[in-house]
């Protein structure tokens, strides 16, 4: 420990680097990989009072744990930092200069579109091996086949197996950082040995969502197989390392496995998505207080994102999950970006997306507010699809002319007023999430929703 150790404030999360058995009564024993939360500083700066996941408190040595921090914004994480995309043979040879046996990179093949080329520096010259892509497998010699480039590189790192040399040192693409290194540095890398995958609880375009057991706790695990998809999910995981709120689904950590892909481990939400929850229970089970509580839960999460300058971009009841104790939490940060960046609008959910975001790709907290209005409508209609009886192609033209959906049956007029404010065509005149939360709290405290 250096003499200038910065003091960690209460609430700081740490991950254990070693096992600590504790020697005194007041010590808190822990195992390597446990996540601990700092409660207070002690008189000795080398020791902290902390609590573990089950709430037990005790004293821990600071040098046995690593403070967790958000993955740095603005760096490009890569599962394949040695992959350089579309570069020419000559560019590859320049990148592998000066020669160093075992220095390598992978590029897209220029002569055979769809295939790749492995370029390896060996005894002063660069060898180019064509990687053939056939029946969704990759191979260099058509003897050994691989699911993806990560597996192929892993194989030839351990054994030359017919190449001029084994792969020793990746030539990292400029501006990228190996994902595994960054998740380890910031304290978010978990160990595959500690995770048991139990059963599939959902399917996405990217792979399966599984119920898992991480050191005795139930967790949800997104298992992402393919290189390209996994790469997109790294961005989601790194956003999640920066966010902390009781109404956001909490990231527990990330596992990067060379051979099998990427695992994003989050808290388990026993009651599934809000839209299914509303549809399956309906009016007879869910009272007015319950609907308002869900609305407030989501609003508080969104107020937190607003304050931290994050735009969700895909807020909808399908992307809100419900915990065992009926707390609604916003999830799916696949499209979440620091405010300001633009994105491809091809896949946007038309009925939930604000007109300016569809038209000019202008995403902001105010476009999230529009989506929140639609989500309120979903809550109060018990999970109906918005704009009922209007063909999808007609939704945008009608909305741009000022059309607003009617209030769902039985929706309190005061809540419908909130929805309509969210659907103001001029984003500048929509309320902020801070204002929306104040309005919903007022409705709750005065019991105006009854």
Tab-separated table of C-alpha atoms in Angstrom:
chain	number	residue	atom	x	y	z
A	1	UNK	CA	0.000	0.000	0.000
A	2	UNK	CA	1.338	3.408	-0.899
A	3	UNK	CA	1.295	6.104	1.733
A	4	UNK	CA	-1.048	8.160	-0.481
A	5	UNK	CA	-3.951	5.714	-0.641
A	6	UNK	CA	-7.108	7.662	-1.560
A	7	UNK	CA	-9.948	7.099	0.899
A	8	UNK	CA	-12.833	5.099	-0.557
A	9	UNK	CA	-16.193	6.641	0.297
A	10	UNK	CA	-19.041	4.666	1.834
A	11	UNK	CA	-20.893	2.690	-0.870
A	12	UNK	CA	-17.753	1.927	-2.902
A	13	UNK	CA	-17.855	-1.585	-4.338
A	14	UNK	CA	-14.750	-3.751	-4.170
A	15	UNK	CA	-13.932	-7.198	-5.466
A	16	UNK	CA	-11.730	-9.546	-3.425
A	17	UNK	CA	-8.348	-10.380	-4.957
A	18	UNK	CA	-7.439	-13.012	-2.325
A	19	UNK	CA	-9.098	-15.129	0.368
A	20	UNK	CA	-9.230	-13.517	3.806
A	21	UNK	CA	-10.046	-15.748	6.766
A	22	UNK	CA	-9.990	-13.039	9.417
A	23	UNK	CA	-8.168	-13.339	12.712
A	24	UNK	CA	-10.187	-11.147	15.067
A	25	UNK	CA	-13.839	-11.263	16.087
A	26	UNK	CA	-14.702	-8.085	14.182
A	27	UNK	CA	-13.111	-9.213	10.866
A	28	UNK	CA	-15.289	-10.060	7.852
A	29	UNK	CA	-13.948	-13.193	6.156
A	30	UNK	CA	-14.299	-13.411	2.357
A	31	UNK	CA	-13.195	-15.472	-0.627
A	32	UNK	CA	-11.411	-14.343	-3.752
A	33	UNK	CA	-14.007	-12.963	-6.196
A	34	UNK	CA	-16.532	-11.861	-3.537
A	35	UNK	CA	-18.054	-8.425	-4.006
A	36	UNK	CA	-17.960	-6.245	-0.878
A	37	UNK	CA	-19.362	-2.770	-0.223
A	38	UNK	CA	-17.452	-0.253	1.890
A	39	UNK	CA	-19.502	0.957	4.885
A	40	UNK	CA	-17.011	3.249	6.615
A	41	UNK	CA	-13.364	4.156	7.023
A	42	UNK	CA	-11.604	2.966	10.190
A	43	UNK	CA	-8.913	4.856	12.127
A	44	UNK	CA	-6.308	2.812	10.236
A	45	UNK	CA	-6.496	3.699	6.504
A	46	UNK	CA	-5.382	0.149	5.616
A	47	UNK	CA	-8.615	-1.315	7.015
A	48	UNK	CA	-12.229	-0.616	6.149
A	49	UNK	CA	-15.572	-1.585	7.590
A	50	UNK	CA	-17.463	-3.373	4.812
A	51	UNK	CA	-20.492	-5.570	4.230
A	52	UNK	CA	-20.923	-8.623	2.034
A	53	UNK	CA	-23.802	-9.613	-0.265
A	54	UNK	CA	-25.898	-11.052	2.566
A	55	UNK	CA	-25.464	-7.889	4.640
A	56	UNK	CA	-22.948	-9.153	7.204
A	57	UNK	CA	-20.554	-6.387	8.294
A	58	UNK	CA	-16.966	-6.491	9.522
A	59	UNK	CA	-13.452	-5.166	9.062
A	60	UNK	CA	-11.456	-5.932	5.873
A	61	UNK	CA	-7.867	-5.233	4.770
A	62	UNK	CA	-7.764	-2.729	1.892
A	63	UNK	CA	-4.864	-4.437	0.141
A	64	UNK	CA	-6.836	-7.694	-0.254
A	65	UNK	CA	-9.509	-6.051	-2.384
A	66	UNK	CA	-9.677	-4.029	-5.574
A	67	UNK	CA	-11.989	-1.057	-5.944
A	68	UNK	CA	-14.483	-1.560	-8.771
A	69	UNK	CA	-14.687	1.249	-11.284
A	70	UNK	CA	-16.639	1.888	-14.450
A	71	UNK	CA	-15.003	0.778	-17.659
A	72	UNK	CA	-13.455	3.908	-19.155
A	73	UNK	CA	-15.872	5.674	-21.486
A	74	UNK	CA	-14.618	6.261	-24.989
A	75	UNK	CA	-12.268	3.293	-25.298
A	76	UNK	CA	-13.107	0.593	-27.795
A	77	UNK	CA	-13.208	-2.773	-26.100
A	78	UNK	CA	-12.561	-5.739	-28.318
A	79	UNK	CA	-12.809	-9.489	-27.903
A	80	UNK	CA	-10.523	-9.695	-30.911
A	81	UNK	CA	-8.040	-6.830	-30.583
A	82	UNK	CA	-5.869	-8.562	-33.212
A	83	UNK	CA	-8.637	-8.277	-35.845
A	84	UNK	CA	-8.012	-5.383	-38.239
A	85	UNK	CA	-10.997	-5.692	-40.585
A	86	UNK	CA	-10.633	-4.695	-44.232
A	87	UNK	CA	-6.962	-3.934	-44.712
A	88	UNK	CA	-4.778	-4.938	-47.660
A	89	UNK	CA	-1.943	-7.442	-47.705
A	90	UNK	CA	0.557	-4.547	-47.876
A	91	UNK	CA	-0.996	-2.726	-44.926
A	92	UNK	CA	-0.836	-5.951	-42.898
A	93	UNK	CA	2.870	-6.372	-43.711
A	94	UNK	CA	3.571	-2.777	-42.652
A	95	UNK	CA	1.759	-3.359	-39.343
A	96	UNK	CA	3.858	-6.474	-38.662
A	97	UNK	CA	7.094	-4.514	-39.103
A	98	UNK	CA	9.688	-4.600	-37.532
A	99	UNK	CA	9.701	-8.403	-37.847
A	100	UNK	CA	9.159	-10.411	-34.681
A	101	UNK	CA	8.517	-14.137	-34.915
A	102	UNK	CA	4.995	-14.985	-33.728
A	103	UNK	CA	3.597	-11.433	-34.100
A	104	UNK	CA	0.228	-11.816	-35.838
A	105	UNK	CA	-3.038	-10.221	-36.932
A	106	UNK	CA	-6.202	-11.296	-38.738
A	107	UNK	CA	-7.780	-9.327	-41.586
A	108	UNK	CA	-10.701	-9.741	-43.941
A	109	UNK	CA	-9.573	-11.449	-47.127
A	110	UNK	CA	-9.288	-9.079	-50.094
A	111	UNK	CA	-9.278	-11.840	-52.744
A	112	UNK	CA	-11.955	-14.055	-51.191
A	113	UNK	CA	-14.814	-11.941	-49.761
A	114	UNK	CA	-16.311	-13.627	-46.705
A	115	UNK	CA	-13.053	-15.352	-45.832
A	116	UNK	CA	-10.276	-14.108	-43.536
A	117	UNK	CA	-6.502	-14.076	-43.658
A	118	UNK	CA	-4.159	-14.841	-40.760
A	119	UNK	CA	-0.916	-12.871	-41.202
A	120	UNK	CA	2.076	-14.066	-39.158
A	121	UNK	CA	5.570	-12.653	-38.914
A	122	UNK	CA	8.136	-15.454	-39.009
A	123	UNK	CA	11.910	-15.234	-39.308
A	124	UNK	CA	11.864	-11.876	-41.037
A	125	UNK	CA	8.987	-12.350	-43.436
A	126	UNK	CA	5.199	-12.331	-43.232
A	127	UNK	CA	3.187	-15.435	-44.084
A	128	UNK	CA	-0.483	-15.059	-45.124
A	129	UNK	CA	-2.795	-18.002	-44.407
A	130	UNK	CA	-6.253	-18.024	-45.917
A	131	UNK	CA	-8.967	-18.870	-43.395
A	132	UNK	CA	-11.754	-20.629	-45.296
A	133	UNK	CA	-15.336	-20.088	-44.158
A	134	UNK	CA	-17.472	-23.063	-45.132
A	135	UNK	CA	-20.740	-24.433	-43.724
A	136	UNK	CA	-20.487	-21.861	-40.905
A	137	UNK	CA	-17.102	-23.136	-39.662
A	138	UNK	CA	-13.605	-21.723	-40.106
A	139	UNK	CA	-10.478	-23.638	-41.103
A	140	UNK	CA	-6.960	-23.043	-42.405
A	141	UNK	CA	-6.029	-26.613	-43.379
A	142	UNK	CA	-9.532	-28.114	-43.778
A	143	UNK	CA	-8.590	-30.624	-41.106
A	144	UNK	CA	-9.285	-28.698	-37.898
A	145	UNK	CA	-12.500	-26.612	-37.839
A	146	UNK	CA	-13.468	-23.753	-35.508
A	147	UNK	CA	-16.720	-22.030	-34.538
A	148	UNK	CA	-15.174	-18.553	-34.638
A	149	UNK	CA	-11.950	-16.582	-34.987
A	150	UNK	CA	-11.371	-16.494	-31.225
A	151	UNK	CA	-11.251	-20.301	-31.104
A	152	UNK	CA	-8.980	-20.460	-34.131
A	153	UNK	CA	-6.494	-17.977	-32.677
A	154	UNK	CA	-6.593	-19.742	-29.295
A	155	UNK	CA	-5.747	-23.071	-30.997
A	156	UNK	CA	-2.728	-21.739	-32.895
A	157	UNK	CA	-1.518	-19.830	-29.829
A	158	UNK	CA	-0.974	-23.136	-28.042
A	159	UNK	CA	0.285	-25.133	-31.056
A	160	UNK	CA	1.771	-24.139	-34.439
A	161	UNK	CA	-0.012	-27.187	-35.920
A	162	UNK	CA	1.392	-26.736	-39.432
A	163	UNK	CA	1.893	-22.945	-39.405
A	164	UNK	CA	5.420	-21.502	-39.645
A	165	UNK	CA	5.268	-20.645	-35.900
A	166	UNK	CA	2.711	-20.615	-33.143
A	167	UNK	CA	0.950	-17.284	-32.576
A	168	UNK	CA	2.833	-15.509	-29.808
A	169	UNK	CA	1.966	-11.819	-29.765
A	170	UNK	CA	-1.155	-10.131	-31.132
A	171	UNK	CA	-0.706	-6.931	-33.113
A	172	UNK	CA	-3.451	-4.955	-31.398
A	173	UNK	CA	-5.473	-2.641	-33.607
A	174	UNK	CA	-4.791	0.965	-32.720
A	175	UNK	CA	-7.333	2.475	-30.341
A	176	UNK	CA	-8.671	-0.861	-29.082
A	177	UNK	CA	-8.184	-2.566	-25.745
A	178	UNK	CA	-8.546	-6.289	-25.109
A	179	UNK	CA	-11.895	-6.654	-23.325
A	180	UNK	CA	-10.632	-9.226	-20.834
A	181	UNK	CA	-7.795	-6.903	-19.737
A	182	UNK	CA	-10.114	-3.949	-19.208
A	183	UNK	CA	-12.780	-5.928	-17.292
A	184	UNK	CA	-10.026	-7.350	-15.063
A	185	UNK	CA	-8.437	-3.921	-14.521
A	186	UNK	CA	-11.727	-2.367	-13.496
A	187	UNK	CA	-12.753	-5.278	-11.246
A	188	UNK	CA	-15.633	-6.705	-13.342
A	189	UNK	CA	-14.131	-9.972	-14.601
A	190	UNK	CA	-15.763	-13.025	-12.994
A	191	UNK	CA	-14.429	-16.573	-13.029
A	192	UNK	CA	-16.212	-19.227	-15.103
A	193	UNK	CA	-15.480	-21.840	-12.399
A	194	UNK	CA	-17.784	-19.980	-9.994
A	195	UNK	CA	-20.746	-20.007	-12.395
A	196	UNK	CA	-23.167	-22.893	-12.931
A	197	UNK	CA	-25.601	-22.573	-15.830
A	198	UNK	CA	-28.926	-24.168	-14.875
A	199	UNK	CA	-31.641	-23.638	-17.493
A	200	UNK	CA	-32.679	-21.449	-20.413
A	201	UNK	CA	-35.115	-18.712	-19.339
A	202	UNK	CA	-35.152	-16.660	-22.513
A	203	UNK	CA	-33.870	-16.456	-26.061
A	204	UNK	CA	-32.596	-13.431	-27.903
A	205	UNK	CA	-31.222	-12.861	-31.391
A	206	UNK	CA	-27.783	-13.031	-29.798
A	207	UNK	CA	-28.048	-16.329	-27.892
A	208	UNK	CA	-29.685	-17.632	-24.758
A	209	UNK	CA	-30.481	-16.014	-21.428
A	210	UNK	CA	-29.933	-18.613	-18.725
A	211	UNK	CA	-30.695	-18.928	-15.054
A	212	UNK	CA	-27.370	-19.460	-13.349
A	213	UNK	CA	-25.907	-19.934	-9.914
A	214	UNK	CA	-22.960	-17.711	-9.041
A	215	UNK	CA	-21.498	-18.697	-5.678
A	216	UNK	CA	-24.868	-19.734	-4.302
A	217	UNK	CA	-26.840	-16.766	-5.674
A	218	UNK	CA	-29.358	-16.936	-8.512
A	219	UNK	CA	-28.224	-14.855	-11.476
A	220	UNK	CA	-29.288	-14.257	-15.069
A	221	UNK	CA	-26.647	-14.882	-17.716
A	222	UNK	CA	-26.643	-13.671	-21.313
A	223	UNK	CA	-24.587	-16.221	-23.245
A	224	UNK	CA	-23.337	-14.625	-26.433
A	225	UNK	CA	-21.658	-16.900	-28.946
A	226	UNK	CA	-20.869	-15.188	-32.194
A	227	UNK	CA	-17.914	-12.794	-32.625
A	228	UNK	CA	-19.851	-9.910	-34.125
A	229	UNK	CA	-22.765	-10.025	-31.665
A	230	UNK	CA	-20.452	-10.494	-28.714
A	231	UNK	CA	-18.590	-7.402	-29.835
A	232	UNK	CA	-21.838	-5.369	-29.786
A	233	UNK	CA	-22.665	-6.641	-26.277
A	234	UNK	CA	-19.316	-5.494	-24.917
A	235	UNK	CA	-20.609	-1.965	-25.321
A	236	UNK	CA	-23.715	-2.846	-23.275
A	237	UNK	CA	-21.605	-4.427	-20.535
A	238	UNK	CA	-19.249	-1.469	-20.335
A	239	UNK	CA	-22.201	0.946	-20.041
A	240	UNK	CA	-23.586	-1.199	-17.215
A	241	UNK	CA	-20.326	-0.934	-15.237
A	242	UNK	CA	-20.933	2.814	-15.000
A	243	UNK	CA	-24.541	2.672	-13.766
A	244	UNK	CA	-25.808	1.971	-10.254
A	245	UNK	CA	-29.419	2.387	-9.191
A	246	UNK	CA	-31.950	0.242	-7.371
A	247	UNK	CA	-34.338	0.445	-10.363
A	248	UNK	CA	-31.755	-0.590	-12.947
A	249	UNK	CA	-30.960	-4.261	-13.463
A	250	UNK	CA	-27.542	-4.608	-11.831
A	251	UNK	CA	-24.528	-6.003	-13.646
A	252	UNK	CA	-22.594	-8.469	-11.464
A	253	UNK	CA	-19.739	-9.051	-13.845
A	254	UNK	CA	-18.500	-10.291	-17.188
A	255	UNK	CA	-16.792	-13.517	-18.220
A	256	UNK	CA	-14.738	-13.512	-21.416
A	257	UNK	CA	-13.965	-17.087	-22.439
A	258	UNK	CA	-11.583	-17.487	-25.382
A	259	UNK	CA	-13.221	-20.703	-26.470
A	260	UNK	CA	-16.888	-20.096	-25.942
A	261	UNK	CA	-17.646	-16.380	-26.128
A	262	UNK	CA	-18.982	-13.823	-23.715
A	263	UNK	CA	-21.161	-14.142	-20.607
A	264	UNK	CA	-22.843	-11.088	-19.075
A	265	UNK	CA	-23.968	-11.871	-15.522
A	266	UNK	CA	-26.728	-9.741	-13.973
A	267	UNK	CA	-29.084	-9.953	-11.035
A	268	UNK	CA	-31.927	-12.423	-11.581
A	269	UNK	CA	-35.404	-10.930	-11.972
A	270	UNK	CA	-37.759	-13.722	-10.961
A	271	UNK	CA	-41.012	-12.331	-12.379
A	272	UNK	CA	-39.805	-11.674	-15.921
A	273	UNK	CA	-40.671	-8.784	-18.195
A	274	UNK	CA	-43.153	-6.124	-17.138
A	275	UNK	CA	-45.239	-6.557	-20.287
A	276	UNK	CA	-45.759	-10.287	-19.619
A	277	UNK	CA	-46.359	-9.600	-15.936
A	278	UNK	CA	-49.138	-7.111	-16.748
A	279	UNK	CA	-50.743	-9.345	-19.371
A	280	UNK	CA	-50.736	-12.477	-17.257
A	281	UNK	CA	-52.146	-10.862	-14.111
A	282	UNK	CA	-54.448	-8.183	-15.423
A	283	UNK	CA	-56.970	-5.914	-13.792
A	284	UNK	CA	-58.320	-8.375	-11.223
A	285	UNK	CA	-54.888	-8.818	-9.579
A	286	UNK	CA	-53.120	-5.493	-10.079
A	287	UNK	CA	-54.618	-2.506	-8.331
A	288	UNK	CA	-54.157	1.199	-9.059
A	289	UNK	CA	-51.415	1.505	-6.398
A	290	UNK	CA	-49.416	-1.270	-8.046
A	291	UNK	CA	-49.581	0.346	-11.519
A	292	UNK	CA	-48.480	3.685	-10.101
A	293	UNK	CA	-45.613	2.020	-8.227
A	294	UNK	CA	-44.297	0.416	-11.439
A	295	UNK	CA	-44.566	3.791	-13.194
A	296	UNK	CA	-42.548	5.445	-10.425
A	297	UNK	CA	-39.930	2.657	-10.336
A	298	UNK	CA	-39.220	3.176	-14.034
A	299	UNK	CA	-39.318	6.962	-13.725
A	300	UNK	CA	-36.709	6.908	-10.935
A	301	UNK	CA	-34.355	4.783	-13.030
A	302	UNK	CA	-34.809	7.149	-15.967
A	303	UNK	CA	-34.247	10.218	-13.776
A	304	UNK	CA	-30.926	8.644	-12.741
A	305	UNK	CA	-29.948	8.011	-16.387
A	306	UNK	CA	-30.972	11.586	-17.233
A	307	UNK	CA	-28.790	12.981	-14.418
A	308	UNK	CA	-25.836	10.907	-15.665
A	309	UNK	CA	-26.321	11.905	-19.272
A	310	UNK	CA	-27.252	8.462	-20.588
A	311	UNK	CA	-29.974	7.958	-23.176
A	312	UNK	CA	-31.647	4.535	-23.128
A	313	UNK	CA	-33.218	4.640	-26.643
A	314	UNK	CA	-35.268	1.474	-26.229
A	315	UNK	CA	-37.524	2.090	-23.241
A	316	UNK	CA	-40.604	-0.174	-23.396
A	317	UNK	CA	-42.427	-2.530	-21.027
A	318	UNK	CA	-40.648	-5.498	-22.662
A	319	UNK	CA	-37.310	-4.029	-21.478
A	320	UNK	CA	-38.393	-3.563	-17.866
A	321	UNK	CA	-38.078	-6.589	-15.567
A	322	UNK	CA	-39.872	-7.380	-12.304
A	323	UNK	CA	-38.038	-8.747	-9.254
A	324	UNK	CA	-39.251	-11.343	-6.760
A	325	UNK	CA	-40.437	-8.538	-4.476
A	326	UNK	CA	-42.279	-6.671	-7.281
A	327	UNK	CA	-39.719	-3.962	-7.977
A	328	UNK	CA	-39.615	-2.873	-11.625
A	329	UNK	CA	-36.107	-2.365	-13.018
A	330	UNK	CA	-35.035	-1.039	-16.397
A	331	UNK	CA	-32.840	-3.421	-18.377
A	332	UNK	CA	-31.436	-3.922	-21.860
A	333	UNK	CA	-28.793	-1.331	-22.296
A	334	UNK	CA	-28.014	-2.593	-25.791
A	335	UNK	CA	-28.757	0.786	-27.343
A	336	UNK	CA	-27.831	2.985	-24.391
A	337	UNK	CA	-25.240	5.572	-25.281
A	338	UNK	CA	-23.758	8.601	-23.664
A	339	UNK	CA	-26.080	11.407	-24.742
A	340	UNK	CA	-25.398	12.823	-28.211
A	341	UNK	CA	-24.224	9.907	-30.352
A	342	UNK	CA	-26.377	8.979	-33.342
A	343	UNK	CA	-27.115	5.475	-34.534
A	344	UNK	CA	-28.635	3.360	-37.258
A	345	UNK	CA	-32.423	3.674	-37.094
A	346	UNK	CA	-33.203	0.539	-39.101
A	347	UNK	CA	-34.143	-1.539	-36.080
A	348	UNK	CA	-35.974	1.031	-34.024
A	349	UNK	CA	-39.333	0.106	-32.501
A	350	UNK	CA	-41.540	2.601	-34.371
A	351	UNK	CA	-44.421	2.710	-31.881
A	352	UNK	CA	-42.117	3.569	-28.951
A	353	UNK	CA	-39.682	5.947	-30.655
A	354	UNK	CA	-40.122	9.734	-30.655
A	355	UNK	CA	-40.848	11.332	-34.056
A	356	UNK	CA	-37.610	13.375	-34.115
A	357	UNK	CA	-35.575	10.240	-33.350
A	358	UNK	CA	-37.187	8.363	-36.244
A	359	UNK	CA	-36.957	11.308	-38.604
A	360	UNK	CA	-33.585	12.858	-37.849
A	361	UNK	CA	-31.972	10.266	-35.552
A	362	UNK	CA	-32.080	12.864	-32.772
A	363	UNK	CA	-31.904	10.854	-29.564
A	364	UNK	CA	-31.955	12.605	-26.241
A	365	UNK	CA	-33.399	12.267	-22.779
A	366	UNK	CA	-36.472	13.954	-24.290
A	367	UNK	CA	-36.904	11.119	-26.816
A	368	UNK	CA	-36.720	8.716	-23.837
A	369	UNK	CA	-39.507	10.809	-22.222
A	370	UNK	CA	-41.697	10.157	-25.272
A	371	UNK	CA	-41.059	6.401	-24.903
A	372	UNK	CA	-41.865	6.673	-21.184
A	373	UNK	CA	-45.298	8.069	-22.120
A	374	UNK	CA	-45.873	4.996	-24.310
A	375	UNK	CA	-44.674	2.759	-21.468
A	376	UNK	CA	-47.169	4.414	-19.077
A	377	UNK	CA	-49.886	3.641	-21.638
A	378	UNK	CA	-48.705	-0.011	-21.708
A	379	UNK	CA	-48.839	-0.184	-17.896
A	380	UNK	CA	-52.360	1.269	-17.672
A	381	UNK	CA	-53.663	-0.910	-20.539
A	382	UNK	CA	-52.210	-4.029	-18.853
A	383	UNK	CA	-49.688	-4.726	-21.581
A	384	UNK	CA	-51.619	-3.977	-24.767
A	385	UNK	CA	-49.648	-3.155	-27.911
A	386	UNK	CA	-49.709	0.641	-28.424
A	387	UNK	CA	-51.754	2.253	-31.229
A	388	UNK	CA	-54.292	-0.558	-31.401
A	389	UNK	CA	-56.175	-0.839	-34.718
A	390	UNK	CA	-53.779	1.521	-36.508
A	391	UNK	CA	-51.630	-0.136	-39.210
A	392	UNK	CA	-47.917	0.284	-38.455
A	393	UNK	CA	-47.268	2.301	-41.630
A	394	UNK	CA	-49.894	4.874	-40.571
A	395	UNK	CA	-48.582	5.414	-37.024
A	396	UNK	CA	-45.828	7.946	-37.797
A	397	UNK	CA	-47.806	10.139	-40.247
A	398	UNK	CA	-50.721	10.327	-37.802
A	399	UNK	CA	-48.478	11.058	-34.794
A	400	UNK	CA	-46.672	13.820	-36.717
A	401	UNK	CA	-50.051	15.462	-37.348
A	402	UNK	CA	-50.592	15.547	-33.589
A	403	UNK	CA	-52.564	12.314	-33.020
A	404	UNK	CA	-52.369	10.982	-29.449
A	405	UNK	CA	-53.720	7.657	-28.215
A	406	UNK	CA	-56.846	7.714	-26.066
A	407	UNK	CA	-56.548	6.923	-22.367
A	408	UNK	CA	-56.670	3.183	-21.614
A	409	UNK	CA	-59.917	1.972	-19.998
A	410	UNK	CA	-60.003	2.826	-16.325
A	411	UNK	CA	-56.845	4.980	-16.460
A	412	UNK	CA	-57.072	7.934	-14.014
A	413	UNK	CA	-57.423	11.221	-15.926
A	414	UNK	CA	-54.485	12.716	-14.018
A	415	UNK	CA	-52.160	9.910	-15.203
A	416	UNK	CA	-53.412	10.289	-18.790
A	417	UNK	CA	-52.456	13.993	-18.593
A	418	UNK	CA	-48.884	12.904	-17.759
A	419	UNK	CA	-48.816	10.600	-20.817
A	420	UNK	CA	-50.002	13.391	-23.100
A	421	UNK	CA	-47.282	15.754	-21.844
A	422	UNK	CA	-44.695	13.106	-22.790
A	423	UNK	CA	-46.126	13.085	-26.342
A	424	UNK	CA	-45.607	16.781	-27.015
A	425	UNK	CA	-44.280	16.999	-30.583
A	426	UNK	CA	-41.665	19.627	-29.703
A	427	UNK	CA	-39.057	17.797	-27.555
A	428	UNK	CA	-38.144	21.081	-25.849
A	429	UNK	CA	-41.638	21.290	-24.358
A	430	UNK	CA	-41.689	17.770	-22.916
A	431	UNK	CA	-41.149	17.459	-19.157
A	432	UNK	CA	-37.858	16.116	-17.772
A	433	UNK	CA	-37.792	12.823	-15.857
A	434	UNK	CA	-37.134	14.855	-12.724
A	435	UNK	CA	-40.402	16.758	-13.292
A	436	UNK	CA	-42.255	13.554	-14.201
A	437	UNK	CA	-41.125	11.898	-10.987
A	438	UNK	CA	-42.303	14.891	-8.949
A	439	UNK	CA	-45.727	14.715	-10.667
A	440	UNK	CA	-46.056	10.964	-10.047
A	441	UNK	CA	-45.010	11.353	-6.396
A	442	UNK	CA	-47.621	14.105	-6.014
A	443	UNK	CA	-50.304	11.831	-7.531
A	444	UNK	CA	-49.257	9.068	-5.150
A	445	UNK	CA	-49.125	11.180	-1.982
A	446	UNK	CA	-52.462	12.872	-2.638
A	447	UNK	CA	-53.945	9.518	-3.732
A	448	UNK	CA	-55.203	11.192	-6.894
A	449	UNK	CA	-54.950	7.933	-8.838
A	450	UNK	CA	-57.800	6.220	-7.016
